[in-house]
Amino acid sequence: MAKLYFYYASMNAGKSTNLLQADFNYRERGMATMLWTAALDTRSEGRIRSRIGLEAAAHRYTPGTDLWAETLARHDVEKLACVLVDEAQFLTAKQVWQCARLADAAGIPVLCYGLRTDFRGDLFPGSAVLLGIADALVELKGVCHCGRKATMNLRVDAQGAAVRAGAQTEVGGNERYVALCRRHFSEAIGRAGG
């Protein structure tokens, strides 16, 4: 039976690298895959890129993309062994359920990779649904500057100071976000005292 997987972590924990490795493993065995990434991330230009230099072409999804229909159209042409979704935190609830349907009704495993929480420590909508319905949850480990497991994503300004307010989504990399353990995240945003 195919399953819906959610691989989640803080930023800089290797989510895209892990996805690209899984894609390589399928393709090395002669199996077809379909890769998706968020159109919202304008840096990607239709590619999934890892910080260590790996990359692959991917289909881009927006909130209006019907992942069920588009994936099945491809599956009708070339039998898919797996669907891999990067930046899964940006999926809508409807799209997460479409991914679940691909696993349940079409028998195609779906591997989603994304952030669990935003820069305030709040769940992303797509991540919340994935945490609720995925068959398997896998935490990938990032590292805080103190050596503890990084679970939080701190947004910083140009001077490196913590940003405490703003839109949930702001595209950026190391120049805008720092992965921290909960203790150092709490201290940085002023939640250490409760």
CSV table of N, CA and C in Angstrom, one decimal, residues 58-161:
chain,number,residue,atom,x,y,z
A,58,ALA,N,11.7,20.6,-11.7
A,58,ALA,CA,10.4,20.2,-11.0
A,58,ALA,C,9.3,21.0,-11.5
A,59,HIS,N,8.1,20.4,-11.4
A,59,HIS,CA,6.9,21.2,-11.7
A,59,HIS,C,6.6,22.1,-10.6
A,60,ARG,N,6.0,23.3,-10.9
A,60,ARG,CA,5.7,24.3,-9.9
A,60,ARG,C,4.2,24.3,-9.6
A,61,TYR,N,3.9,24.3,-8.3
A,61,TYR,CA,2.5,24.4,-7.9
A,61,TYR,C,2.2,25.8,-7.3
A,62,THR,N,1.0,26.2,-7.5
A,62,THR,CA,0.4,27.4,-6.9
A,62,THR,C,-0.7,26.9,-6.0
A,63,PRO,N,-1.4,27.8,-5.2
A,63,PRO,CA,-2.5,27.3,-4.4
A,63,PRO,C,-3.7,26.8,-5.3
A,64,GLY,N,-3.7,27.1,-6.6
A,64,GLY,CA,-4.8,26.6,-7.4
A,64,GLY,C,-4.4,25.4,-8.2
A,65,THR,N,-3.2,24.8,-8.1
A,65,THR,CA,-2.8,23.7,-8.8
A,65,THR,C,-3.6,22.4,-8.3
A,66,ASP,N,-4.1,21.6,-9.2
A,66,ASP,CA,-4.8,20.4,-8.8
A,66,ASP,C,-3.7,19.3,-9.0
A,67,LEU,N,-3.1,19.0,-7.8
A,67,LEU,CA,-2.0,18.0,-7.8
A,67,LEU,C,-2.6,16.6,-8.2
A,68,TRP,N,-3.8,16.3,-7.9
A,68,TRP,CA,-4.4,15.0,-8.2
A,68,TRP,C,-4.5,14.8,-9.7
A,69,ALA,N,-5.1,15.8,-10.4
A,69,ALA,CA,-5.4,15.8,-11.8
A,69,ALA,C,-4.1,15.8,-12.6
A,70,GLU,N,-3.2,16.7,-12.2
A,70,GLU,CA,-1.9,16.9,-13.0
A,70,GLU,C,-1.0,15.7,-12.8
A,71,THR,N,-1.0,15.1,-11.7
A,71,THR,CA,-0.1,13.9,-11.4
A,71,THR,C,-0.7,12.7,-12.2
A,72,LEU,N,-2.0,12.5,-12.1
A,72,LEU,CA,-2.6,11.4,-12.8
A,72,LEU,C,-2.5,11.5,-14.3
A,73,ALA,N,-2.5,12.7,-14.8
A,73,ALA,CA,-2.3,12.9,-16.3
A,73,ALA,C,-0.9,12.4,-16.7
A,74,ARG,N,0.1,12.7,-15.8
A,74,ARG,CA,1.4,12.3,-16.1
A,74,ARG,C,1.5,10.7,-15.9
A,75,HIS,N,0.9,10.2,-14.9
A,75,HIS,CA,0.9,8.8,-14.5
A,75,HIS,C,0.3,8.0,-15.7
A,76,ASP,N,-0.7,8.6,-16.4
A,76,ASP,CA,-1.3,7.9,-17.5
A,76,ASP,C,-0.3,7.7,-18.7
A,77,VAL,N,0.6,8.6,-18.8
A,77,VAL,CA,1.6,8.6,-19.9
A,77,VAL,C,2.8,7.7,-19.5
A,78,GLU,N,3.2,7.9,-18.2
A,78,GLU,CA,4.4,7.2,-17.7
A,78,GLU,C,4.1,6.8,-16.2
A,79,LYS,N,4.1,5.5,-16.0
A,79,LYS,CA,3.7,5.0,-14.6
A,79,LYS,C,4.7,5.6,-13.6
A,80,LEU,N,4.2,6.3,-12.7
A,80,LEU,CA,5.0,6.9,-11.6
A,80,LEU,C,5.2,6.0,-10.4
A,81,ALA,N,6.5,5.9,-10.0
A,81,ALA,CA,6.8,5.1,-8.8
A,81,ALA,C,6.7,5.9,-7.6
A,82,CYS,N,6.8,7.3,-7.7
A,82,CYS,CA,6.8,8.1,-6.5
A,82,CYS,C,6.5,9.6,-7.0
A,83,VAL,N,5.9,10.4,-6.1
A,83,VAL,CA,5.8,11.8,-6.2
A,83,VAL,C,6.5,12.4,-5.1
A,84,LEU,N,7.3,13.4,-5.4
A,84,LEU,CA,8.1,14.1,-4.3
A,84,LEU,C,7.8,15.6,-4.3
A,85,VAL,N,7.4,16.1,-3.2
A,85,VAL,CA,7.0,17.5,-3.1
A,85,VAL,C,7.9,18.3,-2.2
A,86,ASP,N,8.6,19.3,-2.7
A,86,ASP,CA,9.5,20.2,-1.9
A,86,ASP,C,8.7,21.4,-1.4
A,87,GLU,N,9.1,22.0,-0.4
A,87,GLU,CA,8.4,23.2,0.2
A,87,GLU,C,6.9,22.9,0.5
A,88,ALA,N,6.7,21.7,1.1
A,88,ALA,CA,5.3,21.2,1.3
A,88,ALA,C,4.6,22.1,2.3
A,89,GLN,N,5.2,22.9,3.1
A,89,GLN,CA,4.5,23.8,4.0
A,89,GLN,C,3.6,24.8,3.2
A,90,PHE,N,3.9,25.0,1.9
A,90,PHE,CA,3.1,25.9,1.2
A,90,PHE,C,1.9,25.3,0.5
A,91,LEU,N,1.7,24.0,0.6
A,91,LEU,CA,0.5,23.3,0.1
A,91,LEU,C,-0.7,23.8,0.8
A,92,THR,N,-1.8,23.8,0.1
A,92,THR,CA,-3.1,24.1,0.8
A,92,THR,C,-3.6,22.8,1.4
A,93,ALA,N,-4.6,23.0,2.3
A,93,ALA,CA,-5.2,21.8,2.9
A,93,ALA,C,-5.7,20.9,1.8
A,94,LYS,N,-6.4,21.5,0.8
A,94,LYS,CA,-7.0,20.7,-0.3
A,94,LYS,C,-5.9,19.9,-1.0
A,95,GLN,N,-4.7,20.5,-1.3
A,95,GLN,CA,-3.6,19.9,-2.0
A,95,GLN,C,-3.0,18.7,-1.1
A,96,VAL,N,-3.0,18.9,0.2
A,96,VAL,CA,-2.5,17.8,1.0
A,96,VAL,C,-3.4,16.6,0.9
A,97,TRP,N,-4.7,16.9,0.9
A,97,TRP,CA,-5.7,15.8,0.7
A,97,TRP,C,-5.6,15.2,-0.6
A,98,GLN,N,-5.2,15.9,-1.7
A,98,GLN,CA,-5.0,15.4,-3.0
A,98,GLN,C,-3.8,14.4,-3.0
A,99,CYS,N,-2.8,14.8,-2.2
A,99,CYS,CA,-1.6,14.0,-2.1
A,99,CYS,C,-2.0,12.6,-1.4
A,100,ALA,N,-2.8,12.8,-0.4
A,100,ALA,CA,-3.3,11.6,0.3
A,100,ALA,C,-4.1,10.7,-0.6
A,101,ARG,N,-4.9,11.3,-1.4
A,101,ARG,CA,-5.7,10.5,-2.4
A,101,ARG,C,-4.8,9.8,-3.5
A,102,LEU,N,-3.7,10.5,-3.9
A,102,LEU,CA,-2.8,9.9,-4.8
A,102,LEU,C,-2.2,8.6,-4.2
A,103,ALA,N,-1.9,8.6,-2.9
A,103,ALA,CA,-1.4,7.4,-2.2
A,103,ALA,C,-2.5,6.4,-2.0
A,104,ASP,N,-3.7,6.8,-1.6
A,104,ASP,CA,-4.7,5.9,-1.2
A,104,ASP,C,-5.5,5.3,-2.5
A,105,ALA,N,-5.8,6.1,-3.4
A,105,ALA,CA,-6.6,5.7,-4.5
A,105,ALA,C,-5.8,5.3,-5.8
A,106,ALA,N,-4.7,6.1,-6.0
A,106,ALA,CA,-3.9,5.8,-7.2
A,106,ALA,C,-2.7,4.9,-6.9
A,107,GLY,N,-2.4,4.6,-5.6
A,107,GLY,CA,-1.3,3.7,-5.3
A,107,GLY,C,0.1,4.3,-5.5
A,108,ILE,N,0.2,5.6,-5.5
A,108,ILE,CA,1.5,6.3,-5.7
A,108,ILE,C,2.0,6.8,-4.4
A,109,PRO,N,3.1,6.4,-3.9
A,109,PRO,CA,3.7,7.0,-2.7
A,109,PRO,C,4.0,8.5,-2.9
A,110,VAL,N,3.7,9.3,-1.9
A,110,VAL,CA,3.9,10.7,-2.0
A,110,VAL,C,4.8,11.1,-0.8
A,111,LEU,N,6.0,11.7,-1.1
A,111,LEU,CA,6.9,12.1,-0.1
A,111,LEU,C,7.0,13.6,-0.1
A,112,CYS,N,6.5,14.2,1.0
A,112,CYS,CA,6.5,15.7,1.1
A,112,CYS,C,7.6,16.1,2.1
A,113,TYR,N,8.3,17.2,1.7
A,113,TYR,CA,9.4,17.7,2.5
A,113,TYR,C,9.1,19.2,2.8
A,114,GLY,N,9.2,19.6,4.0
A,114,GLY,CA,8.9,21.0,4.3
A,114,GLY,C,9.2,21.4,5.8
A,115,LEU,N,9.0,22.7,6.0
A,115,LEU,CA,9.1,23.2,7.3
A,115,LEU,C,7.9,22.9,8.2
A,116,ARG,N,8.0,22.7,9.4
A,116,ARG,CA,6.9,22.5,10.3
A,116,ARG,C,6.3,23.8,10.7
A,117,THR,N,7.2,24.7,11.2
A,117,THR,CA,6.7,26.0,11.7
A,117,THR,C,7.4,27.2,11.0
A,118,ASP,N,6.7,28.4,11.2
A,118,ASP,CA,7.2,29.6,10.6
A,118,ASP,C,8.1,30.3,11.6
A,119,PHE,N,8.5,31.6,11.3
A,119,PHE,CA,9.4,32.3,12.1
A,119,PHE,C,8.8,32.8,13.5
A,120,ARG,N,7.5,32.6,13.7
A,120,ARG,CA,6.9,32.9,15.0
A,120,ARG,C,6.7,31.6,15.8
A,121,GLY,N,7.0,30.4,15.2
A,121,GLY,CA,6.8,29.2,15.9
A,121,GLY,C,5.4,28.6,15.6
A,122,ASP,N,4.6,29.2,14.7
A,122,ASP,CA,3.3,28.7,14.3
A,122,ASP,C,3.4,27.7,13.2
A,123,LEU,N,2.5,26.8,13.2
A,123,LEU,CA,2.4,25.8,12.1
A,123,LEU,C,2.0,26.5,10.8
A,124,PHE,N,2.6,26.1,9.7
A,124,PHE,CA,2.2,26.4,8.4
A,124,PHE,C,0.9,25.6,8.1
A,125,PRO,N,-0.1,26.2,7.3
A,125,PRO,CA,-1.3,25.4,7.1
A,125,PRO,C,-1.1,24.0,6.4
A,126,GLY,N,-0.2,24.0,5.4
A,126,GLY,CA,0.1,22.7,4.8
A,126,GLY,C,0.7,21.7,5.7
A,127,SER,N,1.6,22.2,6.5
A,127,SER,CA,2.3,21.3,7.5
A,127,SER,C,1.3,20.8,8.6
A,128,ALA,N,0.4,21.7,9.0
A,128,ALA,CA,-0.6,21.3,10.0
A,128,ALA,C,-1.4,20.1,9.5
A,129,VAL,N,-1.8,20.1,8.2
A,129,VAL,CA,-2.6,19.0,7.7
A,129,VAL,C,-1.7,17.8,7.5
A,130,LEU,N,-0.5,18.0,7.0
A,130,LEU,CA,0.4,16.8,6.9
A,130,LEU,C,0.7,16.2,8.2
A,131,LEU,N,0.9,17.0,9.3
A,131,LEU,CA,1.1,16.4,10.6
A,131,LEU,C,-0.1,15.6,11.1
A,132,GLY,N,-1.3,16.0,10.6
A,132,GLY,CA,-2.5,15.4,11.0
A,132,GLY,C,-2.8,14.1,10.3
A,133,ILE,N,-2.5,14.0,9.0
A,133,ILE,CA,-3.0,12.9,8.2
A,133,ILE,C,-1.9,12.0,7.6
A,134,ALA,N,-0.6,12.4,7.6
A,134,ALA,CA,0.4,11.6,6.9
A,134,ALA,C,0.5,10.3,7.6
A,135,ASP,N,0.8,9.3,6.8
A,135,ASP,CA,1.0,7.9,7.3
A,135,ASP,C,2.3,7.8,8.1
A,136,ALA,N,3.3,8.6,7.7
A,136,ALA,CA,4.6,8.5,8.4
A,136,ALA,C,5.1,10.0,8.5
A,137,LEU,N,5.6,10.3,9.7
A,137,LEU,CA,6.2,11.6,10.0
A,137,LEU,C,7.7,11.3,10.3
A,138,VAL,N,8.6,12.0,9.6
A,138,VAL,CA,10.0,11.8,9.8
A,138,VAL,C,10.6,13.2,10.0
A,139,GLU,N,11.2,13.3,11.2
A,139,GLU,CA,11.9,14.6,11.5
A,139,GLU,C,13.4,14.5,11.0
A,140,LEU,N,13.8,15.4,10.2
A,140,LEU,CA,15.2,15.5,9.8
A,140,LEU,C,15.9,16.5,10.8
A,141,LYS,N,17.1,16.2,11.1
A,141,LYS,CA,17.7,17.0,12.2
A,141,LYS,C,18.6,18.1,11.6
A,142,GLY,N,18.3,19.3,12.2
A,142,GLY,CA,19.2,20.5,11.9
A,142,GLY,C,20.0,20.7,13.2
A,143,VAL,N,20.9,21.6,13.1
A,143,VAL,CA,21.8,21.9,14.3
A,143,VAL,C,21.8,23.4,14.6
A,144,CYS,N,21.5,23.7,15.9
A,144,CYS,CA,21.6,25.1,16.4
A,144,CYS,C,23.1,25.4,16.6
A,145,HIS,N,23.4,26.7,16.7
A,145,HIS,CA,24.8,27.1,17.0
A,145,HIS,C,25.3,26.6,18.3
A,146,CYS,N,24.4,26.2,19.2
A,146,CYS,CA,24.9,25.6,20.5
A,146,CYS,C,25.1,24.1,20.5
A,147,GLY,N,24.8,23.5,19.3
A,147,GLY,CA,25.0,22.1,19.2
A,147,GLY,C,23.7,21.2,19.4
A,148,ARG,N,22.6,21.9,20.0
A,148,ARG,CA,21.4,21.2,20.1
A,148,ARG,C,20.6,21.0,18.8
A,149,LYS,N,19.6,20.2,18.8
A,149,LYS,CA,18.8,20.0,17.6
A,149,LYS,C,18.0,21.3,17.3
A,150,ALA,N,18.1,21.8,16.1
A,150,ALA,CA,17.4,23.0,15.7
A,150,ALA,C,16.0,22.6,15.2
A,151,THR,N,15.0,23.2,15.8
A,151,THR,CA,13.6,22.9,15.5
A,151,THR,C,12.9,24.2,15.1
A,152,MET,N,13.5,25.3,15.2
A,152,MET,CA,12.8,26.6,15.0
A,152,MET,C,13.5,27.4,13.9
A,153,ASN,N,12.8,28.3,13.3
A,153,ASN,CA,13.3,29.1,12.2
A,153,ASN,C,13.2,30.6,12.6
A,154,LEU,N,14.2,31.2,12.9
A,154,LEU,CA,14.2,32.6,13.3
A,154,LEU,C,14.4,33.5,12.0
A,155,ARG,N,13.5,34.4,11.8
A,155,ARG,CA,13.7,35.4,10.7
A,155,ARG,C,14.5,36.6,11.3
A,156,VAL,N,15.5,37.0,10.5
A,156,VAL,CA,16.4,38.1,10.9
A,156,VAL,C,16.3,39.2,9.8
A,157,ASP,N,16.6,40.4,10.3
A,157,ASP,CA,16.7,41.6,9.4
A,157,ASP,C,18.1,41.7,8.8
A,158,ALA,N,18.4,42.7,8.1
A,158,ALA,CA,19.7,42.9,7.4
A,158,ALA,C,20.9,43.0,8.4
A,159,GLN,N,20.6,43.4,9.6
A,159,GLN,CA,21.6,43.5,10.7
A,159,GLN,C,21.7,42.2,11.5
A,160,GLY,N,20.9,41.2,11.3
A,160,GLY,CA,20.9,40.0,12.0
A,160,GLY,C,20.0,40.0,13.3
A,161,ALA,N,19.2,41.0,13.4
A,161,ALA,CA,18.3,41.1,14.6
A,161,ALA,C,17.0,40.3,14.3
